[in-house]
One Martini backbone bead per residue (centre of mass of N, CA, C, O) as a GRO file, in nm:
protein
  108
    1GLY     BB    1   0.474  -0.286   1.583
    2VAL     BB    2   0.597  -0.196   1.269
    3ASP     BB    3   0.784  -0.314   1.041
    4ASP     BB    4   1.059  -0.270   0.844
    5CYS     BB    5   1.067  -0.345   0.488
    6ARG     BB    6   1.323  -0.222   0.333
    7PRO     BB    7   1.536  -0.449   0.347
    8THR     BB    8   1.376  -0.662   0.192
    9LEU     BB    9   1.350  -0.492  -0.074
   10VAL     BB   10   1.653  -0.455  -0.129
   11GLU     BB   11   1.713  -0.761  -0.143
   12ALA     BB   12   1.498  -0.778  -0.394
   13GLY     BB   13   1.626  -0.496  -0.566
   14LEU     BB   14   1.595  -0.232  -0.448
   15SER     BB   15   1.676   0.081  -0.401
   16GLU     BB   16   1.769   0.262  -0.128
   17ASP     BB   17   1.681   0.553  -0.288
   18CYS     BB   18   1.349   0.499  -0.360
   19PHE     BB   19   1.236   0.624  -0.114
   20HIS     BB   20   1.015   0.800   0.025
   21PRO     BB   21   1.027   0.999   0.293
   22ASP     BB   22   0.706   0.913   0.312
   23TRP     BB   23   0.690   0.565   0.289
   24ARG     BB   24   0.445   0.550   0.497
   25THR     BB   25   0.178   0.483   0.655
   26ALA     BB   26  -0.031   0.565   0.881
   27ILE     BB   27  -0.156   0.524   1.211
   28LEU     BB   28  -0.456   0.520   1.275
   29PRO     BB   29  -0.695   0.521   1.515
   30THR     BB   30  -0.866   0.299   1.350
   31SER     BB   31  -0.610   0.084   1.387
   32ARG     BB   32  -0.701   0.073   1.684
   33ASN     BB   33  -0.775  -0.018   1.995
   34ALA     BB   34  -0.946   0.189   2.203
   35GLU     BB   35  -0.874   0.033   2.480
   36THR     BB   36  -0.557  -0.083   2.420
   37GLY     BB   37  -0.392   0.016   2.141
   38ALA     BB   38  -0.392  -0.203   1.962
   39MET     BB   39  -0.357  -0.364   1.675
   40LEU     BB   40  -0.537  -0.429   1.424
   41PRO     BB   41  -0.647  -0.607   1.191
   42ALA     BB   42  -0.642  -0.510   0.879
   43GLU     BB   43  -0.938  -0.567   0.809
   44GLN     BB   44  -1.024  -0.360   1.056
   45ALA     BB   45  -0.830  -0.091   1.008
   46GLY     BB   46  -0.856   0.051   0.729
   47ARG     BB   47  -0.638   0.036   0.501
   48GLY     BB   48  -0.762   0.230   0.284
   49ASP     BB   49  -0.749   0.480   0.463
   50GLU     BB   50  -0.445   0.494   0.489
   51ILE     BB   51  -0.387   0.527   0.190
   52THR     BB   52  -0.553   0.776   0.137
   53GLU     BB   53  -0.411   0.960   0.333
   54HIS     BB   54  -0.124   0.938   0.206
   55ALA     BB   55  -0.189   1.037  -0.072
   56SER     BB   56  -0.312   1.310   0.009
   57ARG     BB   57  -0.066   1.421   0.183
   58ASN     BB   58   0.135   1.367  -0.088
   59HIS     BB   59  -0.003   1.405  -0.371
   60ILE     BB   60  -0.098   1.117  -0.476
   61THR     BB   61  -0.213   0.965  -0.808
   62HIS     BB   62   0.026   0.744  -0.870
   63TYR     BB   63  -0.065   0.411  -0.789
   64LEU     BB   64   0.012   0.103  -0.614
   65VAL     BB   65  -0.137  -0.180  -0.452
   66LEU     BB   66   0.042  -0.408  -0.237
   67ASP     BB   67  -0.184  -0.628  -0.085
   68ASP     BB   68  -0.323  -0.893   0.138
   69VAL     BB   69  -0.563  -0.691   0.175
   70GLU     BB   70  -0.833  -0.527   0.195
   71VAL     BB   71  -0.896  -0.172   0.053
   72GLY     BB   72  -1.123  -0.110  -0.131
   73PRO     BB   73  -1.292   0.082  -0.379
   74ALA     BB   74  -1.087   0.329  -0.394
   75HIS     BB   75  -0.865   0.101  -0.523
   76ALA     BB   76  -0.969   0.039  -0.785
   77GLY     BB   77  -0.724  -0.057  -1.025
   78ARG     BB   78  -0.462  -0.049  -0.782
   79HIS     BB   79  -0.505  -0.354  -0.680
   80VAL     BB   80  -0.285  -0.612  -0.556
   81ARG     BB   81  -0.367  -0.953  -0.419
   82PRO     BB   82  -0.183  -1.139  -0.260
   83VAL     BB   83  -0.081  -1.430  -0.114
   84ALA     BB   84   0.094  -1.437   0.172
   85GLU     BB   85   0.203  -1.750   0.149
   86LEU     BB   86   0.309  -1.706  -0.170
   87GLY     BB   87   0.314  -1.441  -0.288
   88LEU     BB   88   0.413  -1.312  -0.584
   89SER     BB   89   0.289  -1.372  -0.875
   90GLU     BB   90   0.332  -1.360  -1.203
   91ALA     BB   91   0.051  -1.253  -1.265
   92GLU     BB   92   0.055  -1.020  -1.063
   93GLY     BB   93   0.300  -0.880  -1.180
   94ILE     BB   94   0.171  -0.820  -1.452
   95LEU     BB   95  -0.068  -0.662  -1.344
   96ALA     BB   96   0.097  -0.436  -1.215
   97ARG     BB   97   0.235  -0.335  -1.470
   98ASP     BB   98  -0.020  -0.284  -1.631
   99LEU     BB   99  -0.140  -0.069  -1.439
  100LEU     BB  100   0.098   0.129  -1.471
  101ALA     BB  101   0.101   0.149  -1.787
  102GLY     BB  102  -0.227   0.228  -1.790
  103TRP     BB  103  -0.228   0.488  -1.656
  104ARG     BB  104  -0.490   0.722  -1.555
  105PRO     BB  105  -0.641   0.976  -1.486
  106LEU     BB  106  -0.894   1.071  -1.313
  107GLU     BB  107  -1.185   1.176  -1.344
  108GLN     BB  108  -1.340   1.496  -1.263
   0.00000   0.00000   0.00000
């Protein structure tokens, strides 16, 4: 299964009550090996599709993706990709804040 990351985020300083009731993306059928049912590596699982499905299901239009894997062009301008072994760098933190501060609705 996929571990619940909320305790780590709370320990890092987030409030326990800041999480949306539907706080995580679904594990789509395309995220699993069709023969074994095992989770595919994120790069093969279509992580961007999981994020798109979650945002659509919850009517979310203002979001930032912090993920250490490629999430595809649908999330361009919303994705900060830290190096997993290094964590979020100061520059990536600044970029994340700048992306959120400068957010504008996508043109229809």
